[in-house]
mmCIF file of C-alpha atoms in Angstrom:
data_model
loop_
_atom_site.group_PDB
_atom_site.id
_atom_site.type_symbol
_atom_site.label_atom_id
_atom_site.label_comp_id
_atom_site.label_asym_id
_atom_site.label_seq_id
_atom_site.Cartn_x
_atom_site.Cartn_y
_atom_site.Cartn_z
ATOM 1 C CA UNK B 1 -12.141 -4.918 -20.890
ATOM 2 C CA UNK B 2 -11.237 -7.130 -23.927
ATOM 3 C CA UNK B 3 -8.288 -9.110 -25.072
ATOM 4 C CA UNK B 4 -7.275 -10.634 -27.963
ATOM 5 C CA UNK B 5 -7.274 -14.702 -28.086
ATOM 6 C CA UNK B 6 -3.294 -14.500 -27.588
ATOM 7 C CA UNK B 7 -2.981 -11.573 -24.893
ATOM 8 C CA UNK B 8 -1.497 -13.169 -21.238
ATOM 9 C CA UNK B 9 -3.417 -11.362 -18.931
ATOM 10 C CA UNK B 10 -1.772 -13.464 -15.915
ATOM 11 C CA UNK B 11 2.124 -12.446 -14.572
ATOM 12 C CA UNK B 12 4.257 -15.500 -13.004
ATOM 13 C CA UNK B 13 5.238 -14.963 -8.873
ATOM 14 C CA UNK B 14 8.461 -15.595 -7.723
ATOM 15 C CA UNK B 15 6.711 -17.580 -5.539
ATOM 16 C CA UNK B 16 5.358 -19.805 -8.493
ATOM 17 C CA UNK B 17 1.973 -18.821 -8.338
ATOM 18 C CA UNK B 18 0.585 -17.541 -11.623
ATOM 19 C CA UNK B 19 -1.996 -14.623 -10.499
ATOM 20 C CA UNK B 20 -4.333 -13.997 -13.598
ATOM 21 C CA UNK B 21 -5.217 -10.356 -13.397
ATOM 22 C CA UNK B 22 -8.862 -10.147 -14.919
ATOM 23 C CA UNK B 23 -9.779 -13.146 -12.815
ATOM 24 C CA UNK B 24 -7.641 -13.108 -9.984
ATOM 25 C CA UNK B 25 -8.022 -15.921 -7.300
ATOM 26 C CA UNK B 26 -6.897 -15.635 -3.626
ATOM 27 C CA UNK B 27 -5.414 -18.876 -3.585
ATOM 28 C CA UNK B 28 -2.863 -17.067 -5.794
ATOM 29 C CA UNK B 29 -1.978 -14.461 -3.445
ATOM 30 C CA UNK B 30 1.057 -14.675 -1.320
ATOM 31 C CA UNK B 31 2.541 -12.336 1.542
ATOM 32 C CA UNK B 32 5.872 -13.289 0.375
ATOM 33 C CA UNK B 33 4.954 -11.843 -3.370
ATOM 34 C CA UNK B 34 3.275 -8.887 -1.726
ATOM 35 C CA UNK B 35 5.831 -8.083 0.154
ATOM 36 C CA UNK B 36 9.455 -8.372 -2.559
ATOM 37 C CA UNK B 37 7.198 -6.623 -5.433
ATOM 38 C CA UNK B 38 5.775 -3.472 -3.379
ATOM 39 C CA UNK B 39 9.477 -3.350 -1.796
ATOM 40 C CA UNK B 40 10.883 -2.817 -5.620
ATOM 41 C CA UNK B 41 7.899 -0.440 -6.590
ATOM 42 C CA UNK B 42 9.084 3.550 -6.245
ATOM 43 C CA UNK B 43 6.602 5.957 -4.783
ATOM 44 C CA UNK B 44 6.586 9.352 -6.899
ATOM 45 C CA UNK B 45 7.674 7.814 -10.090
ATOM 46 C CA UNK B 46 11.208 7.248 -8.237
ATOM 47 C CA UNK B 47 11.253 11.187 -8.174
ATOM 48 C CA UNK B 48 12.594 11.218 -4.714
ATOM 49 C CA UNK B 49 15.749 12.370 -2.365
ATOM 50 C CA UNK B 50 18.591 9.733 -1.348
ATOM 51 C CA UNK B 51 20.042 6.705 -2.457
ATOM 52 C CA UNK B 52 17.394 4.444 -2.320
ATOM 53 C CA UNK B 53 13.652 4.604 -4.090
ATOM 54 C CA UNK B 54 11.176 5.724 -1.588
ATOM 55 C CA UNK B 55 8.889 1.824 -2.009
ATOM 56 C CA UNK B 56 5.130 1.541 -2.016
ATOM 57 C CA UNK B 57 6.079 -1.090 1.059
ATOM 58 C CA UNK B 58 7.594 1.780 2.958
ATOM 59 C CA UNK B 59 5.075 4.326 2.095
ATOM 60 C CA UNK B 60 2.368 1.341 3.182
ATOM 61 C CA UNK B 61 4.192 0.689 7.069
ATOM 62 C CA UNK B 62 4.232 5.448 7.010
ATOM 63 C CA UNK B 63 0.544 5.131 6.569
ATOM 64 C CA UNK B 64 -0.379 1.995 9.235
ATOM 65 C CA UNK B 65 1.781 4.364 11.518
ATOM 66 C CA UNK B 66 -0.206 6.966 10.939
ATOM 67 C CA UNK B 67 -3.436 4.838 11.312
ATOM 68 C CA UNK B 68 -2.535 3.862 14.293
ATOM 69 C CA UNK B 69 -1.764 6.563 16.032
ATOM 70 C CA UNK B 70 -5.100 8.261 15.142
ATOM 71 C CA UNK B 71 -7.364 5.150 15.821
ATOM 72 C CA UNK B 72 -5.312 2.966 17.807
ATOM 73 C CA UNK B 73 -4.381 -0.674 18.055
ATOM 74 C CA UNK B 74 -7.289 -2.762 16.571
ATOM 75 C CA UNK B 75 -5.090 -5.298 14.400
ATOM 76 C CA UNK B 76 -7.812 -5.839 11.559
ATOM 77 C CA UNK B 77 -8.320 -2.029 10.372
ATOM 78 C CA UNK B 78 -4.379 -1.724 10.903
ATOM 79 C CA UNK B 79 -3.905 -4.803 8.533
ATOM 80 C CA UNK B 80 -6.386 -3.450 6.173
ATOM 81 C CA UNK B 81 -4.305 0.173 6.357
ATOM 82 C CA UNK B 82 -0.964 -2.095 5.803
ATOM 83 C CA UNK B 83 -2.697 -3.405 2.330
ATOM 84 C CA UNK B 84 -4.260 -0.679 1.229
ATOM 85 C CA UNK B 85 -1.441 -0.231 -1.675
ATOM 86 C CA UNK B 86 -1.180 -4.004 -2.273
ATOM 87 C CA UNK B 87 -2.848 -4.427 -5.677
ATOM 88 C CA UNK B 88 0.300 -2.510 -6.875
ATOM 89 C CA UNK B 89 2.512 -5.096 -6.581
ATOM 90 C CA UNK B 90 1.151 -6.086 -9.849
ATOM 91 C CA UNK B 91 0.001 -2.939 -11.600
ATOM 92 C CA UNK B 92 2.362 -0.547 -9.955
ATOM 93 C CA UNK B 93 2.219 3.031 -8.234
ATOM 94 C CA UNK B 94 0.601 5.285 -10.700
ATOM 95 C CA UNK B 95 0.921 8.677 -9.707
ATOM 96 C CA UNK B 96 -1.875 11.270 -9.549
ATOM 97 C CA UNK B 97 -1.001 12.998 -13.035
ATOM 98 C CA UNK B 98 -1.139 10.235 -14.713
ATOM 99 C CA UNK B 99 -4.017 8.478 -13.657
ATOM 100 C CA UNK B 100 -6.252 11.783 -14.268
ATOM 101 C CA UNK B 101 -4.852 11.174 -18.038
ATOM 102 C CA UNK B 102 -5.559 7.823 -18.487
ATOM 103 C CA UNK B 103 -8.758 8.023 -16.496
ATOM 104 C CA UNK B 104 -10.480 5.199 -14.489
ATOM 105 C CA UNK B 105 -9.740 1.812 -16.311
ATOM 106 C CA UNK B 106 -7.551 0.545 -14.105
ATOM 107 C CA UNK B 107 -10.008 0.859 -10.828
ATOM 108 C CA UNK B 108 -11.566 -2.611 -12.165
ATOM 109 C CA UNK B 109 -8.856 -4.464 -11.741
ATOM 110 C CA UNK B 110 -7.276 -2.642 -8.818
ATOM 111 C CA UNK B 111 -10.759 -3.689 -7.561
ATOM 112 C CA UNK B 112 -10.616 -7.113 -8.254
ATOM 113 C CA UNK B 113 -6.699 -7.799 -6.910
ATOM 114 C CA UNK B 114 -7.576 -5.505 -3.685
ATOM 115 C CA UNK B 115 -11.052 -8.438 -3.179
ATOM 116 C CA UNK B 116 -8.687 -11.225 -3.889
ATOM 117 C CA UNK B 117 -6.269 -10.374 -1.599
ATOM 118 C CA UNK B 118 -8.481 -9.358 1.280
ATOM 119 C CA UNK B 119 -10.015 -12.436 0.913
ATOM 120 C CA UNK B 120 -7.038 -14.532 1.030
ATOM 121 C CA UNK B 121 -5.749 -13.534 4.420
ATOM 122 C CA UNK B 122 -9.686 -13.847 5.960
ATOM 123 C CA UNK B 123 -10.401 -9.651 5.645
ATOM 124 C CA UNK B 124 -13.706 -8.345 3.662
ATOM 125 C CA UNK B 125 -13.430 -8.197 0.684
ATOM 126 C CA UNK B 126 -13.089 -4.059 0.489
ATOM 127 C CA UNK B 127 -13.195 -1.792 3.575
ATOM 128 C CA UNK B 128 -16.205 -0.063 4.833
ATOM 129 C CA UNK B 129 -17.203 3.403 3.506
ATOM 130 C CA UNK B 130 -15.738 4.693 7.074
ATOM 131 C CA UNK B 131 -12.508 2.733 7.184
ATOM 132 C CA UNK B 132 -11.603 3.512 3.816
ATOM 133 C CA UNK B 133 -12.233 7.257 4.689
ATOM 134 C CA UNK B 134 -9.782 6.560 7.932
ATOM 135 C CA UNK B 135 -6.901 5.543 5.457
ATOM 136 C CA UNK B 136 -7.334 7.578 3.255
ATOM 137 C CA UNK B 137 -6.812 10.351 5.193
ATOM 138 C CA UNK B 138 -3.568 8.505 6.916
ATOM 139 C CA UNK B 139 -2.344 7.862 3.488
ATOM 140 C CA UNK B 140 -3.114 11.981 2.505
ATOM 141 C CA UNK B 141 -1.183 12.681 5.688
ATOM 142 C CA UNK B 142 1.677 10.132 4.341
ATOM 143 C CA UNK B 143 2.040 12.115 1.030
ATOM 144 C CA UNK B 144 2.369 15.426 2.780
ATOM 145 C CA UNK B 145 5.656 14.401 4.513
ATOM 146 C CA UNK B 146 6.745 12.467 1.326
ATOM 147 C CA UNK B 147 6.457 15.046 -0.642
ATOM 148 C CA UNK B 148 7.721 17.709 1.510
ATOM 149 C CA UNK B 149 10.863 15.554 3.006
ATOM 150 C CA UNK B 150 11.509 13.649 -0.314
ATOM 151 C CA UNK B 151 9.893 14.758 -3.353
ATOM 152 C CA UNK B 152 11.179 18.261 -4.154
ATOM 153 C CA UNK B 153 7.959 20.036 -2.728
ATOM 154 C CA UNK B 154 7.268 23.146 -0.795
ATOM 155 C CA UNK B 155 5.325 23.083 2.220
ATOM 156 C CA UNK B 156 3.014 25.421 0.527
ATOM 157 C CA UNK B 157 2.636 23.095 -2.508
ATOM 158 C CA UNK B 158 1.912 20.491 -0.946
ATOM 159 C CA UNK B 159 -0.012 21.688 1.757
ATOM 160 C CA UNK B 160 -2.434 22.834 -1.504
ATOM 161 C CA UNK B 161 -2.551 19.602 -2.791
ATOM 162 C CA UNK B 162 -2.775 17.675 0.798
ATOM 163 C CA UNK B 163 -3.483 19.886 3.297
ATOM 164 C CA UNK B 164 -1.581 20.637 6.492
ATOM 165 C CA UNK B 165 -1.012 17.593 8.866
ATOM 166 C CA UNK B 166 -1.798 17.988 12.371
ATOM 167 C CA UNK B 167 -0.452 15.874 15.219
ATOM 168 C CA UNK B 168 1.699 14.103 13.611
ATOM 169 C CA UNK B 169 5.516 15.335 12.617
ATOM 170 C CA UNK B 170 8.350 13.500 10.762
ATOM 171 C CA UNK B 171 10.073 12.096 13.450
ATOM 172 C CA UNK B 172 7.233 9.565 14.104
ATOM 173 C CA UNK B 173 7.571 8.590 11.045
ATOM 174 C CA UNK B 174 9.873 6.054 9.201
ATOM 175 C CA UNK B 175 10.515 7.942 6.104
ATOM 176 C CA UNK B 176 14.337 7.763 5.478
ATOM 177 C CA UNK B 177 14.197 5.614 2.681
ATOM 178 C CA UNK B 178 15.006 1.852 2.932
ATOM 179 C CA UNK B 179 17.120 -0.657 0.678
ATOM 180 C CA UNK B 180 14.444 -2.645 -0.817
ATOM 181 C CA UNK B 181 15.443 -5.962 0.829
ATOM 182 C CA UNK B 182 15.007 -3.911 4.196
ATOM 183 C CA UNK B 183 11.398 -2.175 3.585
ATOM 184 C CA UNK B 184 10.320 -5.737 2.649
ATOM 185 C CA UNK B 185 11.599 -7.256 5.158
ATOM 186 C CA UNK B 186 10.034 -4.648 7.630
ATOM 187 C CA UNK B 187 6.877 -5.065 5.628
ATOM 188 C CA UNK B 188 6.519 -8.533 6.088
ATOM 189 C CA UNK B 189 7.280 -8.286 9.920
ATOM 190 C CA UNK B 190 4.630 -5.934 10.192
ATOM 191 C CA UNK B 191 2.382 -8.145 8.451
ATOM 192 C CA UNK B 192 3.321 -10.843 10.772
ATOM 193 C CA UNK B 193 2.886 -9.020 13.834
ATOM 194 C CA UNK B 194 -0.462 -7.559 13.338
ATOM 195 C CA UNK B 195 -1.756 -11.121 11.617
ATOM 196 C CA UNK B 196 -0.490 -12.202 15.000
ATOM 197 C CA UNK B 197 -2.374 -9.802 17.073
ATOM 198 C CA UNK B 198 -5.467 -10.494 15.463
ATOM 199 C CA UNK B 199 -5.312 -14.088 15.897
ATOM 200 C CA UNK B 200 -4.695 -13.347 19.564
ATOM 201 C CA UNK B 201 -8.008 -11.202 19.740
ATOM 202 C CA UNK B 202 -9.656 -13.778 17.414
ATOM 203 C CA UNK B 203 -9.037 -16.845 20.253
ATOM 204 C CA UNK B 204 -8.035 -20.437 18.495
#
């Protein structure tokens, strides 16, 4: 990936850290930035029931649910789960469609932010092959029940494109959407909670 001499490849945080995105450094990354942006970023390109956008941030504490209730309540997988959307508080939620049309350029620096921010709140740097299987399949589970309860689909449809949950039904599931103030807010006292609970099973 190239730029020209004049390109800004870095975006300014409210929090007034200045994250550069080919390069990005963990000392840049803050919860609170994590947190407002993926609260403000809609989930099926906004395309969903209700009066408020269905936020990356919700979709993120639907799929640590999940998580949890599949493999219990080990706080450093369930953190991982919680982030596994972070890097789109910079580049956004790109849905399916569009990412088989602009193809795989974007995986480098999704890459890159997803290392940084691991790293800055003492995770690996990327989950193991078997963890990342885990939540993915939370976060397939997730998009069933979005798309079926918000997004206009059929069970049918989606249960072609996702596959038919088992175990788990809507009403374990917090997927009314939010205000974005609120689904950050939750967000961040999720964070809190499990960073909590792993510094508890960590000792001092």
């Amino acid at each position: 990936m190239s730029l020209g001499k004049s390109a800004r490849a870095w975006q300014r945080m409210l929090s007034g850290r200045r994250l550069d995105l080919l390069d990005p450094s963990p000392l840049d990354i803050e919860i609170a930035d994590i947190a407002h942006g993926l609260a403000r970023v809609a989930r099926w390109n906004g395309q969903t029931r209700g009066d408020h956008a269905f936020s990356v941030a919700q979709h993120c504490l639907v799929v640590e649910e999940i998580f949890r209730r599949n493999h219990g309540d080990d706080c450093q997988p369930l953190l991982m789960t919680l982030l596994h959307d972070a890097p789109e508080y910079v580049i956004g939620d790109m849905i399916s469609p569009f990412k088989s049309v602009v193809g795989g350029g974007y995986k480098t620096v999704e890459h890159r932010l997803e290392a940084a921010i691991h790293l800055r709140f003492g995770l690996p740097a990327h989950a193991s092959r078997e963890l990342k299987t885990q939540i993915k399949k939370a976060d397939t589970i997730a998009a069933f029940f979005e798309a079926t309860e918000l997004a206009g689909f059929s069970a049918e449809e989606a249960r072609k494109f996702f596959g038919q949950p088992r175990g788990i039904t809507t009403d374990m599931l917090p997927i009314e959407p939010m205000p974005a103030r609120e689904a950050q807010q939750a967000f961040l006292k999720r964070f809190e909670e499990l960073e909590a609970g792993r510094r508890q099973d960590c000792g001092p």
